[in-house]
């Protein structure tokens, strides 16, 4: 874990990375649900 929050471009990259992981997790979850119900 990061101890502090990076500033500027680093912070923007960090947020983008978190958004990417969140979107990927959501996609995987939806795929698993569709697979189970389909």
mmCIF file with all atom_site columns, N, CA and C in Angstrom:
data_model
loop_
_atom_site.group_PDB
_atom_site.id
_atom_site.type_symbol
_atom_site.label_atom_id
_atom_site.label_alt_id
_atom_site.label_comp_id
_atom_site.label_asym_id
_atom_site.label_entity_id
_atom_site.label_seq_id
_atom_site.pdbx_PDB_ins_code
_atom_site.Cartn_x
_atom_site.Cartn_y
_atom_site.Cartn_z
_atom_site.occupancy
_atom_site.B_iso_or_equiv
_atom_site.pdbx_formal_charge
_atom_site.auth_seq_id
_atom_site.auth_comp_id
_atom_site.auth_asym_id
_atom_site.auth_atom_id
_atom_site.pdbx_PDB_model_num
ATOM 1   N N  . UNK A 1 1  ? 0.831   -1.207  0.000   1.00 0.00 ? 1  UNK A N  1
ATOM 2   C CA . UNK A 1 1  ? 0.000   0.000   0.000   1.00 0.00 ? 1  UNK A CA 1
ATOM 3   C C  . UNK A 1 1  ? 0.863   1.252   0.000   1.00 0.00 ? 1  UNK A C  1
ATOM 4   N N  . UNK A 1 2  ? 0.302   2.307   -0.584  1.00 0.00 ? 2  UNK A N  1
ATOM 5   C CA . UNK A 1 2  ? 1.012   3.580   -0.575  1.00 0.00 ? 2  UNK A CA 1
ATOM 6   C C  . UNK A 1 2  ? 0.757   4.272   0.754   1.00 0.00 ? 2  UNK A C  1
ATOM 7   N N  . UNK A 1 3  ? 1.796   4.861   1.311   1.00 0.00 ? 3  UNK A N  1
ATOM 8   C CA . UNK A 1 3  ? 1.652   5.547   2.587   1.00 0.00 ? 3  UNK A CA 1
ATOM 9   C C  . UNK A 1 3  ? 0.950   6.886   2.398   1.00 0.00 ? 3  UNK A C  1
ATOM 10  N N  . UNK A 1 4  ? 1.281   7.569   1.315   1.00 0.00 ? 4  UNK A N  1
ATOM 11  C CA . UNK A 1 4  ? 0.687   8.875   1.051   1.00 0.00 ? 4  UNK A CA 1
ATOM 12  C C  . UNK A 1 4  ? 0.078   8.925   -0.333  1.00 0.00 ? 4  UNK A C  1
ATOM 13  N N  . UNK A 1 5  ? -0.617  10.011  -0.622  1.00 0.00 ? 5  UNK A N  1
ATOM 14  C CA . UNK A 1 5  ? -1.230  10.165  -1.938  1.00 0.00 ? 5  UNK A CA 1
ATOM 15  C C  . UNK A 1 5  ? -0.319  10.988  -2.826  1.00 0.00 ? 5  UNK A C  1
ATOM 16  N N  . UNK A 1 6  ? 0.124   10.442  -3.949  1.00 0.00 ? 6  UNK A N  1
ATOM 17  C CA . UNK A 1 6  ? 0.973   11.198  -4.856  1.00 0.00 ? 6  UNK A CA 1
ATOM 18  C C  . UNK A 1 6  ? 0.228   12.384  -5.457  1.00 0.00 ? 6  UNK A C  1
ATOM 19  N N  . UNK A 1 7  ? 0.972   13.403  -5.850  1.00 0.00 ? 7  UNK A N  1
ATOM 20  C CA . UNK A 1 7  ? 0.355   14.621  -6.372  1.00 0.00 ? 7  UNK A CA 1
ATOM 21  C C  . UNK A 1 7  ? 0.560   14.740  -7.873  1.00 0.00 ? 7  UNK A C  1
ATOM 22  N N  . UNK A 1 8  ? -0.245  15.581  -8.494  1.00 0.00 ? 8  UNK A N  1
ATOM 23  C CA . UNK A 1 8  ? -0.054  15.897  -9.907  1.00 0.00 ? 8  UNK A CA 1
ATOM 24  C C  . UNK A 1 8  ? -0.298  14.704  -10.815 1.00 0.00 ? 8  UNK A C  1
ATOM 25  N N  . UNK A 1 9  ? 0.607   14.540  -11.786 1.00 0.00 ? 9  UNK A N  1
ATOM 26  C CA . UNK A 1 9  ? 0.458   13.471  -12.780 1.00 0.00 ? 9  UNK A CA 1
ATOM 27  C C  . UNK A 1 9  ? 0.447   12.101  -12.116 1.00 0.00 ? 9  UNK A C  1
ATOM 28  N N  . UNK A 1 10 ? 1.254   11.931  -11.075 1.00 0.00 ? 10 UNK A N  1
ATOM 29  C CA . UNK A 1 10 ? 1.309   10.644  -10.398 1.00 0.00 ? 10 UNK A CA 1
ATOM 30  C C  . UNK A 1 10 ? -0.047  10.308  -9.804  1.00 0.00 ? 10 UNK A C  1
ATOM 31  N N  . UNK A 1 11 ? -0.687  11.306  -9.223  1.00 0.00 ? 11 UNK A N  1
ATOM 32  C CA . UNK A 1 11 ? -2.008  11.095  -8.626  1.00 0.00 ? 11 UNK A CA 1
ATOM 33  C C  . UNK A 1 11 ? -3.017  10.739  -9.703  1.00 0.00 ? 11 UNK A C  1
ATOM 34  N N  . UNK A 1 12 ? -2.913  11.403  -10.858 1.00 0.00 ? 12 UNK A N  1
ATOM 35  C CA . UNK A 1 12 ? -3.831  11.132  -11.964 1.00 0.00 ? 12 UNK A CA 1
ATOM 36  C C  . UNK A 1 12 ? -3.624  9.690   -12.465 1.00 0.00 ? 12 UNK A C  1
ATOM 37  N N  . UNK A 1 13 ? -2.373  9.281   -12.582 1.00 0.00 ? 13 UNK A N  1
ATOM 38  C CA . UNK A 1 13 ? -2.072  7.906   -13.005 1.00 0.00 ? 13 UNK A CA 1
ATOM 39  C C  . UNK A 1 13 ? -2.615  6.914   -11.981 1.00 0.00 ? 13 UNK A C  1
ATOM 40  N N  . UNK A 1 14 ? -2.441  7.248   -10.705 1.00 0.00 ? 14 UNK A N  1
ATOM 41  C CA . UNK A 1 14 ? -2.897  6.377   -9.621  1.00 0.00 ? 14 UNK A CA 1
ATOM 42  C C  . UNK A 1 14 ? -4.413  6.196   -9.694  1.00 0.00 ? 14 UNK A C  1
ATOM 43  N N  . UNK A 1 15 ? -5.139  7.311   -9.889  1.00 0.00 ? 15 UNK A N  1
ATOM 44  C CA . UNK A 1 15 ? -6.597  7.232   -9.998  1.00 0.00 ? 15 UNK A CA 1
ATOM 45  C C  . UNK A 1 15 ? -6.999  6.424   -11.226 1.00 0.00 ? 15 UNK A C  1
ATOM 46  N N  . UNK A 1 16 ? -6.319  6.659   -12.350 1.00 0.00 ? 16 UNK A N  1
ATOM 47  C CA . UNK A 1 16 ? -6.623  5.908   -13.571 1.00 0.00 ? 16 UNK A CA 1
ATOM 48  C C  . UNK A 1 16 ? -6.414  4.418   -13.343 1.00 0.00 ? 16 UNK A C  1
ATOM 49  N N  . UNK A 1 17 ? -5.353  4.080   -12.611 1.00 0.00 ? 17 UNK A N  1
ATOM 50  C CA . UNK A 1 17 ? -5.061  2.676   -12.339 1.00 0.00 ? 17 UNK A CA 1
ATOM 51  C C  . UNK A 1 17 ? -6.170  2.062   -11.490 1.00 0.00 ? 17 UNK A C  1
ATOM 52  N N  . UNK A 1 18 ? -6.623  2.795   -10.465 1.00 0.00 ? 18 UNK A N  1
ATOM 53  C CA . UNK A 1 18 ? -7.687  2.298   -9.602  1.00 0.00 ? 18 UNK A CA 1
ATOM 54  C C  . UNK A 1 18 ? -8.977  2.135   -10.405 1.00 0.00 ? 18 UNK A C  1
ATOM 55  N N  . UNK A 1 19 ? -9.261  3.104   -11.269 1.00 0.00 ? 19 UNK A N  1
ATOM 56  C CA . UNK A 1 19 ? -10.463 3.019   -12.103 1.00 0.00 ? 19 UNK A CA 1
ATOM 57  C C  . UNK A 1 19 ? -10.378 1.817   -13.030 1.00 0.00 ? 19 UNK A C  1
ATOM 58  N N  . UNK A 1 20 ? -9.187  1.554   -13.559 1.00 0.00 ? 20 UNK A N  1
ATOM 59  C CA . UNK A 1 20 ? -8.983  0.420   -14.453 1.00 0.00 ? 20 UNK A CA 1
ATOM 60  C C  . UNK A 1 20 ? -9.254  -0.891  -13.716 1.00 0.00 ? 20 UNK A C  1
ATOM 61  N N  . UNK A 1 21 ? -8.707  -1.010  -12.519 1.00 0.00 ? 21 UNK A N  1
ATOM 62  C CA . UNK A 1 21 ? -8.902  -2.233  -11.747 1.00 0.00 ? 21 UNK A CA 1
ATOM 63  C C  . UNK A 1 21 ? -10.377 -2.413  -11.387 1.00 0.00 ? 21 UNK A C  1
ATOM 64  N N  . UNK A 1 22 ? -11.039 -1.318  -11.031 1.00 0.00 ? 22 UNK A N  1
ATOM 65  C CA . UNK A 1 22 ? -12.458 -1.389  -10.679 1.00 0.00 ? 22 UNK A CA 1
ATOM 66  C C  . UNK A 1 22 ? -13.284 -1.819  -11.886 1.00 0.00 ? 22 UNK A C  1
ATOM 67  N N  . UNK A 1 23 ? -12.993 -1.235  -13.038 1.00 0.00 ? 23 UNK A N  1
ATOM 68  C CA . UNK A 1 23 ? -13.736 -1.577  -14.258 1.00 0.00 ? 23 UNK A CA 1
ATOM 69  C C  . UNK A 1 23 ? -13.477 -3.025  -14.646 1.00 0.00 ? 23 UNK A C  1
ATOM 70  N N  . UNK A 1 24 ? -12.222 -3.468  -14.511 1.00 0.00 ? 24 UNK A N  1
ATOM 71  C CA . UNK A 1 24 ? -11.874 -4.852  -14.861 1.00 0.00 ? 24 UNK A CA 1
ATOM 72  C C  . UNK A 1 24 ? -12.604 -5.820  -13.941 1.00 0.00 ? 24 UNK A C  1
ATOM 73  N N  . UNK A 1 25 ? -12.631 -5.522  -12.628 1.00 0.00 ? 25 UNK A N  1
ATOM 74  C CA . UNK A 1 25 ? -13.311 -6.397  -11.672 1.00 0.00 ? 25 UNK A CA 1
ATOM 75  C C  . UNK A 1 25 ? -14.795 -6.485  -11.997 1.00 0.00 ? 25 UNK A C  1
ATOM 76  N N  . UNK A 1 26 ? -15.390 -5.342  -12.355 1.00 0.00 ? 26 UNK A N  1
ATOM 77  C CA . UNK A 1 26 ? -16.808 -5.320  -12.705 1.00 0.00 ? 26 UNK A CA 1
ATOM 78  C C  . UNK A 1 26 ? -17.059 -6.165  -13.948 1.00 0.00 ? 26 UNK A C  1
ATOM 79  N N  . UNK A 1 27 ? -16.188 -6.041  -14.938 1.00 0.00 ? 27 UNK A N  1
ATOM 80  C CA . UNK A 1 27 ? -16.337 -6.801  -16.183 1.00 0.00 ? 27 UNK A CA 1
ATOM 81  C C  . UNK A 1 27 ? -16.247 -8.299  -15.908 1.00 0.00 ? 27 UNK A C  1
ATOM 82  N N  . UNK A 1 28 ? -15.265 -8.687  -15.104 1.00 0.00 ? 28 UNK A N  1
ATOM 83  C CA . UNK A 1 28 ? -15.092 -10.109 -14.775 1.00 0.00 ? 28 UNK A CA 1
ATOM 84  C C  . UNK A 1 28 ? -16.318 -10.630 -14.037 1.00 0.00 ? 28 UNK A C  1
ATOM 85  N N  . UNK A 1 29 ? -16.829 -9.833  -13.093 1.00 0.00 ? 29 UNK A N  1
ATOM 86  C CA . UNK A 1 29 ? -17.982 -10.259 -12.307 1.00 0.00 ? 29 UNK A CA 1
ATOM 87  C C  . UNK A 1 29 ? -19.197 -10.444 -13.214 1.00 0.00 ? 29 UNK A C  1
ATOM 88  N N  . UNK A 1 30 ? -19.408 -9.486  -14.126 1.00 0.00 ? 30 UNK A N  1
ATOM 89  C CA . UNK A 1 30 ? -20.540 -9.584  -15.044 1.00 0.00 ? 30 UNK A CA 1
ATOM 90  C C  . UNK A 1 30 ? -20.405 -10.821 -15.929 1.00 0.00 ? 30 UNK A C  1
ATOM 91  N N  . UNK A 1 31 ? -19.188 -11.098 -16.366 1.00 0.00 ? 31 UNK A N  1
ATOM 92  C CA . UNK A 1 31 ? -18.933 -12.257 -17.219 1.00 0.00 ? 31 UNK A CA 1
ATOM 93  C C  . UNK A 1 31 ? -19.248 -13.549 -16.466 1.00 0.00 ? 31 UNK A C  1
ATOM 94  N N  . UNK A 1 32 ? -18.823 -13.618 -15.208 1.00 0.00 ? 32 UNK A N  1
ATOM 95  C CA . UNK A 1 32 ? -19.066 -14.809 -14.399 1.00 0.00 ? 32 UNK A CA 1
ATOM 96  C C  . UNK A 1 32 ? -20.563 -15.010 -14.176 1.00 0.00 ? 32 UNK A C  1
ATOM 97  N N  . UNK A 1 33 ? -21.281 -13.912 -13.908 1.00 0.00 ? 33 UNK A N  1
ATOM 98  C CA . UNK A 1 33 ? -22.724 -14.001 -13.698 1.00 0.00 ? 33 UNK A CA 1
ATOM 99  C C  . UNK A 1 33 ? -23.410 -14.466 -14.973 1.00 0.00 ? 33 UNK A C  1
ATOM 100 N N  . UNK A 1 34 ? -23.003 -13.906 -16.111 1.00 0.00 ? 34 UNK A N  1
ATOM 101 C CA . UNK A 1 34 ? -23.596 -14.279 -17.394 1.00 0.00 ? 34 UNK A CA 1
ATOM 102 C C  . UNK A 1 34 ? -23.306 -15.751 -17.692 1.00 0.00 ? 34 UNK A C  1
ATOM 103 N N  . UNK A 1 35 ? -22.093 -16.182 -17.382 1.00 0.00 ? 35 UNK A N  1
ATOM 104 C CA . UNK A 1 35 ? -21.706 -17.560 -17.641 1.00 0.00 ? 35 UNK A CA 1
ATOM 105 C C  . UNK A 1 35 ? -22.559 -18.515 -16.794 1.00 0.00 ? 35 UNK A C  1
ATOM 106 N N  . UNK A 1 36 ? -22.798 -18.137 -15.541 1.00 0.00 ? 36 UNK A N  1
ATOM 107 C CA . UNK A 1 36 ? -23.548 -18.978 -14.623 1.00 0.00 ? 36 UNK A CA 1
ATOM 108 C C  . UNK A 1 36 ? -25.018 -19.079 -15.049 1.00 0.00 ? 36 UNK A C  1
ATOM 109 N N  . UNK A 1 37 ? -25.583 -17.941 -15.468 1.00 0.00 ? 37 UNK A N  1
ATOM 110 C CA . UNK A 1 37 ? -27.005 -17.911 -15.820 1.00 0.00 ? 37 UNK A CA 1
ATOM 111 C C  . UNK A 1 37 ? -27.245 -18.396 -17.252 1.00 0.00 ? 37 UNK A C  1
ATOM 112 N N  . UNK A 1 38 ? -26.204 -18.328 -18.083 1.00 0.00 ? 38 UNK A N  1
ATOM 113 C CA . UNK A 1 38 ? -26.359 -18.693 -19.480 1.00 0.00 ? 38 UNK A CA 1
ATOM 114 C C  . UNK A 1 38 ? -26.129 -20.165 -19.711 1.00 0.00 ? 38 UNK A C  1
#
